[in-house]
Amino acid sequence: MSQPQLASSIGGIGSLPAQSTGSATGMLGEREVVRNTGKQAIVSFLESQNCYSVLRASGKVVVFDTRIPIQLAFYALVEHDMQAAPLWDPKRCQFVGILTVTDFIDVLRYYRETGSDVLTLASRSIADILADEGILSTVLRKNPPQRYASANEEGKGEDQHSSFLSVDADANLDRACHLLHDQTMDFLPVMLPSDMRVLATITYTCVLEHLVSNFREQRRLFDDTIFDLGIGTYGEDVVVAYPHQTLHEVLHTLHLHGLSAVPVIDETTKKIKGVYSRSDITFLTKASDAEDAVSNLNLTLDVLMAQQRTDVTTPDALHTCSTRHTLQYVFEYFAQWKFNRLVCVDEEERVVGVVSARDLVAYFL
């Protein structure tokens, strides 16, 4: 793939298209060869790159001692603008898991659902929360996306609250991508083997960013549409939310379906209004204390989305495409905007599909 030269915008469509079948067996065979060649080219690239190569030249890693209050840990993540941090158990002298921004949000959901005194949360340590079976078996229980529910035999991936799965910095990116995908992980710690130090945590978006910046291919191998390639979720399988729904309802839906974000559509016109991400902390930043934060879970999406950052450079900003856009186009678009997902819409701006960074990487595995 040559360095991004954004393709001209391809017109939208009025309805979900049928899968292309081709007009002749020979044409189908040729197309399959090109697709396989493209896949193999990406796999070869991933195998040739180590995890160290995706790390930023300058970066920081926040590590939490499991004895500190979980509320303090959350505010530390926000202050350092980080989505996740490894957990260190000083008694066992080892890393024992990962804590994310969404974990704290889910704990607040638990307090709301059970009617527990949220004021006690200020004094509960990370270790205490992760030892609470009531929390672990409900709001912190992992539910893989239905599309990837069979990633392993049990239908669910690694529980990063009770175990620490990582990858060595010198391991290749293909290995890292398989760990992320097969274990349905969102964050994969990269370790320095010599001293067992965490250098960073990588995500699907990190891998894609490295791919579009460094992969070079002169042949046109990615000219099939994302829909024809089966990349993404389409039709009735797409989960959506409505502006009148409360934050608590939407967060429950996201957790139930193992999703990180959901398109928000107008209930009448079905047109796309925006996208809501589980990691959005707007409702927390507007809260004066923990009780206020729990109360804000009753706010509706239209109220919250009016308070969201509208900067299109944020990974969770709304970005749309058509099912007729090619994989080549999506790569080039990602190179410019570094999105976490694309929402596929028709010519009437109605949602017909969602393509995530995970979907793009998983296609090549």
CSV table of C-alpha atoms in Angstrom, one decimal:
chain,number,residue,atom,x,y,z
A,1,MET,CA,0.0,0.0,0.0
A,2,SER,CA,1.5,3.3,-1.0
A,3,GLN,CA,1.6,6.2,1.5
A,4,PRO,CA,-1.9,7.6,1.9
A,5,GLN,CA,-3.4,9.6,-0.9
A,6,LEU,CA,-7.0,9.8,0.1
A,7,ALA,CA,-9.3,8.2,-2.4
A,8,SER,CA,-12.2,10.3,-3.8
A,9,SER,CA,-15.3,9.9,-1.7
A,10,ILE,CA,-17.5,7.1,-3.0
A,11,GLY,CA,-21.2,7.7,-3.0
A,12,GLY,CA,-23.4,6.3,-0.3
A,13,ILE,CA,-26.1,3.7,-0.9
A,14,GLY,CA,-29.7,3.4,0.0
A,15,SER,CA,-29.8,-0.1,1.4
A,16,LEU,CA,-27.4,-2.8,2.5
A,17,PRO,CA,-26.0,-4.4,-0.7
A,18,ALA,CA,-25.8,-8.1,-1.5
A,19,GLN,CA,-22.4,-9.7,-1.4
A,20,SER,CA,-20.6,-9.4,-4.7
A,21,THR,CA,-20.6,-12.7,-6.6
A,22,GLY,CA,-18.7,-11.9,-9.8
A,23,SER,CA,-19.8,-12.8,-13.3
A,24,ALA,CA,-17.5,-15.8,-13.9
A,25,THR,CA,-15.7,-18.5,-12.0
A,26,GLY,CA,-12.4,-17.3,-13.3
A,27,MET,CA,-13.0,-13.8,-12.0
A,28,LEU,CA,-14.0,-15.2,-8.6
A,29,GLY,CA,-10.8,-17.2,-8.6
A,30,GLU,CA,-8.7,-14.3,-9.5
A,31,ARG,CA,-10.3,-12.1,-6.8
A,32,GLU,CA,-9.7,-14.8,-4.2
A,33,VAL,CA,-6.0,-14.9,-5.2
A,34,VAL,CA,-5.7,-11.2,-4.8
A,35,ARG,CA,-7.4,-11.2,-1.4
A,36,ASN,CA,-5.2,-14.0,-0.1
A,37,THR,CA,-2.1,-12.2,-1.5
A,38,GLY,CA,-3.1,-9.1,0.4
A,39,LYS,CA,-3.7,-11.0,3.6
A,40,GLN,CA,-0.4,-12.7,3.3
A,41,ALA,CA,1.4,-9.5,2.7
A,42,ILE,CA,0.0,-8.0,5.9
A,43,VAL,CA,0.8,-11.1,7.9
A,44,SER,CA,4.3,-11.1,6.6
A,45,PHE,CA,4.7,-7.5,7.7
A,46,LEU,CA,3.3,-8.2,11.1
A,47,GLU,CA,5.7,-11.1,11.5
A,48,SER,CA,8.6,-8.9,10.5
A,49,GLN,CA,7.9,-6.3,13.1
A,50,ASN,CA,8.4,-6.6,16.9
A,51,CYS,CA,6.3,-5.1,19.6
A,52,TYR,CA,9.0,-2.6,20.5
A,53,SER,CA,8.5,-1.0,17.0
A,54,VAL,CA,5.0,0.2,17.8
A,55,LEU,CA,6.0,2.0,21.0
A,56,ARG,CA,6.1,5.7,20.9
A,57,ALA,CA,9.6,7.4,21.1
A,58,SER,CA,8.5,9.2,24.2
A,59,GLY,CA,5.8,7.8,26.4
A,60,LYS,CA,4.8,7.0,30.0
A,61,VAL,CA,3.5,4.0,31.9
A,62,VAL,CA,1.4,4.3,35.0
A,63,VAL,CA,1.5,1.3,37.4
A,64,PHE,CA,-0.9,0.9,40.3
A,65,ASP,CA,-0.2,-0.7,43.6
A,66,THR,CA,-3.3,-2.8,44.4
A,67,ARG,CA,-3.4,-1.3,47.9
A,68,ILE,CA,-4.4,2.2,46.8
A,69,PRO,CA,-8.0,3.2,46.7
A,70,ILE,CA,-9.7,2.5,43.3
A,71,GLN,CA,-11.2,6.0,43.2
A,72,LEU,CA,-7.7,7.5,43.5
A,73,ALA,CA,-6.5,5.2,40.7
A,74,PHE,CA,-9.3,6.3,38.4
A,75,TYR,CA,-8.5,10.0,38.9
A,76,ALA,CA,-4.8,9.2,38.2
A,77,LEU,CA,-5.7,7.6,34.9
A,78,VAL,CA,-7.8,10.7,34.0
A,79,GLU,CA,-5.0,13.1,35.0
A,80,HIS,CA,-2.4,11.2,32.9
A,81,ASP,CA,-4.9,10.8,30.0
A,82,MET,CA,-4.6,7.0,30.0
A,83,GLN,CA,-7.1,4.3,29.4
A,84,ALA,CA,-5.5,1.5,31.4
A,85,ALA,CA,-2.7,0.7,33.8
A,86,PRO,CA,-1.0,-2.6,35.0
A,87,LEU,CA,-1.6,-3.7,38.6
A,88,TRP,CA,1.2,-4.6,40.9
A,89,ASP,CA,0.7,-6.8,44.0
A,90,PRO,CA,3.5,-5.9,46.5
A,91,LYS,CA,2.9,-9.0,48.5
A,92,ARG,CA,3.4,-11.3,45.6
A,93,CYS,CA,5.9,-9.1,43.9
A,94,GLN,CA,4.4,-9.4,40.5
A,95,PHE,CA,1.9,-7.9,38.1
A,96,VAL,CA,-1.6,-9.3,38.6
A,97,GLY,CA,-3.9,-7.6,36.2
A,98,ILE,CA,-5.0,-4.4,34.5
A,99,LEU,CA,-7.3,-1.6,35.6
A,100,THR,CA,-9.2,0.5,33.0
A,101,VAL,CA,-11.2,3.6,33.1
A,102,THR,CA,-14.3,1.6,32.2
A,103,ASP,CA,-13.7,-0.7,35.2
A,104,PHE,CA,-14.4,2.2,37.5
A,105,ILE,CA,-17.5,3.2,35.6
A,106,ASP,CA,-18.7,-0.4,35.8
A,107,VAL,CA,-18.1,-0.4,39.6
A,108,LEU,CA,-20.3,2.7,39.9
A,109,ARG,CA,-23.0,0.8,37.9
A,110,TYR,CA,-22.7,-2.0,40.5
A,111,TYR,CA,-23.2,0.4,43.4
A,112,ARG,CA,-26.3,1.9,41.6
A,113,GLU,CA,-27.8,-1.5,40.9
A,114,THR,CA,-27.3,-2.9,44.4
A,115,GLY,CA,-28.1,0.3,46.2
A,116,SER,CA,-24.8,0.1,48.1
A,117,ASP,CA,-23.4,3.1,49.9
A,118,VAL,CA,-21.2,4.7,47.3
A,119,LEU,CA,-19.4,6.8,49.9
A,120,THR,CA,-17.6,3.6,51.0
A,121,LEU,CA,-15.9,3.4,47.6
A,122,ALA,CA,-13.5,6.2,48.5
A,123,SER,CA,-11.8,3.8,51.0
A,124,ARG,CA,-11.9,0.6,49.0
A,125,SER,CA,-8.6,-0.5,47.5
A,126,ILE,CA,-8.2,-2.0,44.1
A,127,ALA,CA,-7.4,-5.3,45.7
A,128,ASP,CA,-10.6,-5.2,47.7
A,129,ILE,CA,-12.7,-4.4,44.7
A,130,LEU,CA,-11.1,-7.2,42.6
A,131,ALA,CA,-11.7,-9.7,45.5
A,132,ASP,CA,-15.4,-8.8,45.6
A,133,GLU,CA,-17.1,-11.8,43.9
A,134,GLY,CA,-20.3,-9.8,43.6
A,135,ILE,CA,-18.6,-7.2,41.4
A,136,LEU,CA,-16.3,-9.6,39.5
A,137,SER,CA,-19.2,-11.9,38.5
A,138,THR,CA,-21.5,-9.1,37.3
A,139,VAL,CA,-20.3,-5.7,36.0
A,140,LEU,CA,-16.7,-6.8,35.6
A,141,ARG,CA,-17.5,-10.1,34.0
A,142,LYS,CA,-16.2,-10.2,30.5
A,143,ASN,CA,-18.7,-10.6,27.6
A,144,PRO,CA,-16.9,-11.0,24.3
A,145,PRO,CA,-18.6,-9.4,21.2
A,146,GLN,CA,-21.0,-11.9,19.6
A,147,ARG,CA,-19.0,-11.7,16.4
A,148,TYR,CA,-15.9,-13.1,18.2
A,149,ALA,CA,-17.7,-15.2,20.9
A,150,SER,CA,-16.0,-18.3,19.6
A,151,ALA,CA,-12.5,-16.9,19.7
A,152,ASN,CA,-11.6,-19.7,22.1
A,153,GLU,CA,-13.3,-22.8,23.4
A,154,GLU,CA,-14.9,-21.1,26.4
A,155,GLY,CA,-16.3,-18.3,24.4
A,156,LYS,CA,-14.6,-15.7,26.6
A,157,GLY,CA,-11.1,-14.4,26.8
A,158,GLU,CA,-8.5,-13.7,29.5
A,159,ASP,CA,-9.8,-12.1,32.6
A,160,GLN,CA,-7.4,-9.2,33.0
A,161,HIS,CA,-8.7,-8.5,36.5
A,162,SER,CA,-7.4,-11.7,38.0
A,163,SER,CA,-4.5,-12.6,35.7
A,164,PHE,CA,-1.8,-10.8,33.9
A,165,LEU,CA,-1.2,-11.7,30.3
A,166,SER,CA,1.6,-9.8,28.5
A,167,VAL,CA,3.9,-10.0,25.5
A,168,ASP,CA,7.7,-9.6,25.3
A,169,ALA,CA,8.9,-6.5,23.5
A,170,ASP,CA,10.9,-8.6,21.0
A,171,ALA,CA,7.8,-10.8,20.1
A,172,ASN,CA,6.4,-10.1,16.7
A,173,LEU,CA,3.2,-8.1,16.1
A,174,ASP,CA,1.5,-11.1,14.7
A,175,ARG,CA,1.9,-12.8,18.0
A,176,ALA,CA,0.6,-9.7,19.8
A,177,CYS,CA,-2.4,-9.4,17.5
A,178,HIS,CA,-3.3,-13.1,18.1
A,179,LEU,CA,-3.2,-12.5,21.9
A,180,LEU,CA,-5.4,-9.5,21.7
A,181,HIS,CA,-7.9,-11.2,19.4
A,182,ASP,CA,-7.9,-14.8,20.8
A,183,GLN,CA,-8.1,-13.6,24.4
A,184,THR,CA,-10.6,-10.8,23.6
A,185,MET,CA,-8.3,-8.3,25.2
A,186,ASP,CA,-8.5,-4.5,24.7
A,187,PHE,CA,-5.0,-3.7,26.2
A,188,LEU,CA,-1.9,-5.9,25.9
A,189,PRO,CA,1.1,-5.0,28.2
A,190,VAL,CA,4.5,-5.0,26.5
A,191,MET,CA,7.3,-6.3,28.8
A,192,LEU,CA,11.0,-5.9,28.7
A,193,PRO,CA,12.2,-9.5,29.3
A,194,SER,CA,15.5,-8.5,30.9
A,195,ASP,CA,13.9,-6.9,34.0
A,196,MET,CA,10.1,-7.6,33.6
A,197,ARG,CA,9.3,-4.0,33.3
A,198,VAL,CA,6.1,-2.8,31.5
A,199,LEU,CA,7.1,-0.5,28.6
A,200,ALA,CA,3.6,0.2,27.4
A,201,THR,CA,0.2,-1.2,26.7
A,202,ILE,CA,-0.8,-1.7,23.0
A,203,THR,CA,-4.2,-1.8,21.4
A,204,TYR,CA,-5.6,-2.6,18.0
A,205,THR,CA,-5.5,1.1,17.2
A,206,CYS,CA,-1.7,1.1,18.0
A,207,VAL,CA,-1.2,-1.8,15.6
A,208,LEU,CA,-3.2,-0.1,12.8
A,209,GLU,CA,-1.3,3.1,13.3
A,210,HIS,CA,2.0,1.3,12.8
A,211,LEU,CA,0.7,-0.6,9.9
A,212,VAL,CA,-0.5,2.4,7.8
A,213,SER,CA,2.6,4.3,8.6
A,214,ASN,CA,5.2,1.7,7.7
A,215,PHE,CA,3.6,-0.9,5.4
A,216,ARG,CA,4.5,-0.5,1.7
A,217,GLU,CA,3.0,-2.3,-1.2
A,218,GLN,CA,2.9,-1.3,-4.8
A,219,ARG,CA,0.3,-3.8,-5.9
A,220,ARG,CA,-3.4,-3.0,-5.6
A,221,LEU,CA,-4.4,-5.7,-3.2
A,222,PHE,CA,-7.1,-4.1,-1.1
A,223,ASP,CA,-9.6,-2.8,-3.6
A,224,ASP,CA,-12.5,-5.0,-2.5
A,225,THR,CA,-15.1,-3.3,-0.3
A,226,ILE,CA,-15.2,-3.8,3.4
A,227,PHE,CA,-18.7,-5.3,3.1
A,228,ASP,CA,-17.6,-7.8,0.5
A,229,LEU,CA,-14.7,-8.8,2.7
A,230,GLY,CA,-17.0,-9.4,5.6
A,231,ILE,CA,-15.1,-6.8,7.8
A,232,GLY,CA,-17.4,-5.4,10.4
A,233,THR,CA,-20.9,-6.0,11.7
A,234,TYR,CA,-24.0,-5.3,9.6
A,235,GLY,CA,-27.7,-5.3,9.4
A,236,GLU,CA,-29.7,-6.6,12.4
A,237,ASP,CA,-26.6,-7.6,14.3
A,238,VAL,CA,-25.7,-3.9,14.8
A,239,VAL,CA,-26.5,-2.7,18.3
A,240,VAL,CA,-27.7,0.9,18.5
A,241,ALA,CA,-28.8,3.3,21.2
A,242,TYR,CA,-31.3,6.2,21.3
A,243,PRO,CA,-31.0,9.7,22.7
A,244,HIS,CA,-33.8,9.2,25.2
A,245,GLN,CA,-32.0,6.2,26.9
A,246,THR,CA,-30.3,6.7,30.2
A,247,LEU,CA,-26.5,6.3,30.5
A,248,HIS,CA,-27.1,3.3,32.9
A,249,GLU,CA,-29.2,1.6,30.2
A,250,VAL,CA,-26.7,2.1,27.5
A,251,LEU,CA,-23.7,1.1,29.6
A,252,HIS,CA,-25.6,-2.1,30.5
A,253,THR,CA,-26.2,-2.8,26.8
A,254,LEU,CA,-22.6,-2.2,25.9
A,255,HIS,CA,-21.4,-4.6,28.7
A,256,LEU,CA,-24.0,-7.3,27.7
A,257,HIS,CA,-22.8,-7.3,24.1
A,258,GLY,CA,-19.1,-6.9,24.9
A,259,LEU,CA,-18.9,-3.6,22.9
A,260,SER,CA,-16.8,-0.5,23.6
A,261,ALA,CA,-19.1,1.9,21.8
A,262,VAL,CA,-22.5,2.2,20.2
A,263,PRO,CA,-24.0,4.3,17.4
A,264,VAL,CA,-26.7,6.7,18.7
A,265,ILE,CA,-29.6,7.1,16.2
A,266,ASP,CA,-32.7,9.2,16.0
A,267,GLU,CA,-35.7,7.1,17.0
A,268,THR,CA,-37.9,8.5,14.3
A,269,THR,CA,-35.6,8.9,11.3
A,270,LYS,CA,-33.1,6.2,12.3
A,271,LYS,CA,-30.4,8.7,11.2
A,272,ILE,CA,-27.0,8.7,12.9
A,273,LYS,CA,-26.7,11.3,15.7
A,274,GLY,CA,-23.4,10.3,17.2
A,275,VAL,CA,-21.5,7.6,18.9
A,276,TYR,CA,-21.2,6.9,22.6
A,277,SER,CA,-18.2,5.1,24.1
A,278,ARG,CA,-17.9,3.2,27.4
A,279,SER,CA,-14.8,5.1,28.1
A,280,ASP,CA,-16.5,8.5,27.9
A,281,ILE,CA,-16.1,10.1,31.3
A,282,THR,CA,-18.1,13.2,30.7
A,283,PHE,CA,-20.7,12.2,33.3
A,284,LEU,CA,-17.9,11.8,35.9
A,285,THR,CA,-16.1,15.1,35.2
A,286,LYS,CA,-19.4,16.9,35.7
A,287,ALA,CA,-19.9,15.2,39.1
A,288,SER,CA,-19.0,16.8,42.4
A,289,ASP,CA,-18.6,13.5,44.3
A,290,ALA,CA,-19.2,9.8,44.0
A,291,GLU,CA,-22.9,10.1,44.9
A,292,ASP,CA,-23.3,12.7,42.2
A,293,ALA,CA,-21.5,10.4,39.7
A,294,VAL,CA,-23.9,7.6,40.4
A,295,SER,CA,-26.8,10.0,40.1
A,296,ASN,CA,-25.5,11.1,36.7
A,297,LEU,CA,-26.0,7.5,35.4
A,298,ASN,CA,-29.7,8.5,35.2
A,299,LEU,CA,-28.9,11.2,32.6
A,300,THR,CA,-30.0,10.6,29.1
A,301,LEU,CA,-27.7,10.3,26.1
A,302,ASP,CA,-28.9,13.5,24.5
A,303,VAL,CA,-27.9,15.5,27.6
A,304,LEU,CA,-24.5,13.8,27.8
A,305,MET,CA,-23.7,14.1,24.1
A,306,ALA,CA,-24.4,17.8,24.2
A,307,GLN,CA,-21.5,18.0,26.8
A,308,GLN,CA,-19.1,15.8,24.9
A,309,ARG,CA,-15.9,17.0,23.3
A,310,THR,CA,-16.5,17.6,19.6
A,311,ASP,CA,-12.9,17.5,18.6
A,312,VAL,CA,-12.8,15.2,15.6
A,313,THR,CA,-9.2,14.2,16.4
A,314,THR,CA,-10.4,12.1,19.4
A,315,PRO,CA,-10.3,8.4,18.6
A,316,ASP,CA,-14.0,8.0,19.7
A,317,ALA,CA,-15.3,10.8,17.5
A,318,LEU,CA,-17.9,9.9,15.0
A,319,HIS,CA,-16.5,8.8,11.6
A,320,THR,CA,-18.7,7.4,8.9
A,321,CYS,CA,-18.2,5.5,5.7
A,322,SER,CA,-20.2,3.6,3.1
A,323,THR,CA,-20.3,-0.2,2.6
A,324,ARG,CA,-18.9,0.5,-0.9
A,325,HIS,CA,-15.7,1.9,0.5
A,326,THR,CA,-12.7,-0.3,-0.1
A,327,LEU,CA,-10.3,-1.6,2.4
A,328,GLN,CA,-7.7,0.5,0.7
A,329,TYR,CA,-9.8,3.6,1.4
A,330,VAL,CA,-10.4,2.7,5.0
A,331,PHE,CA,-6.6,2.2,5.6
A,332,GLU,CA,-6.0,5.7,4.1
A,333,TYR,CA,-8.7,7.2,6.1
A,334,PHE,CA,-7.4,5.7,9.3
A,335,ALA,CA,-3.9,7.1,8.5
A,336,GLN,CA,-5.5,10.6,8.6
A,337,TRP,CA,-7.9,10.3,11.5
A,338,LYS,CA,-6.8,7.4,13.8
A,339,PHE,CA,-10.3,6.4,14.6
A,340,ASN,CA,-11.4,3.5,16.9
A,341,ARG,CA,-14.4,2.6,14.6
A,342,LEU,CA,-16.3,3.6,11.5
A,343,VAL,CA,-20.0,3.7,11.4
A,344,CYS,CA,-21.3,2.6,8.0
A,345,VAL,CA,-24.3,4.6,6.8
A,346,ASP,CA,-26.5,4.6,3.7
A,347,GLU,CA,-27.3,7.7,1.6
A,348,GLU,CA,-30.0,8.7,4.1
A,349,GLU,CA,-27.4,8.6,6.9
A,350,ARG,CA,-29.1,5.6,8.5
A,351,VAL,CA,-26.8,3.1,10.2
A,352,VAL,CA,-26.2,-0.2,8.3
A,353,GLY,CA,-22.9,-1.3,9.9
A,354,VAL,CA,-20.0,-0.7,12.2
A,355,VAL,CA,-16.3,-1.4,11.5
A,356,SER,CA,-13.9,-1.4,14.5
A,357,ALA,CA,-10.2,-1.3,14.6
A,358,ARG,CA,-10.4,-4.8,15.9
A,359,ASP,CA,-12.4,-5.9,12.9
A,360,LEU,CA,-9.7,-4.5,10.6
A,361,VAL,CA,-6.9,-6.3,12.4
A,362,ALA,CA,-8.9,-9.6,12.8
A,363,TYR,CA,-9.4,-9.8,9.1
A,364,PHE,CA,-5.7,-10.6,8.6
A,365,LEU,CA,-5.4,-13.2,11.4
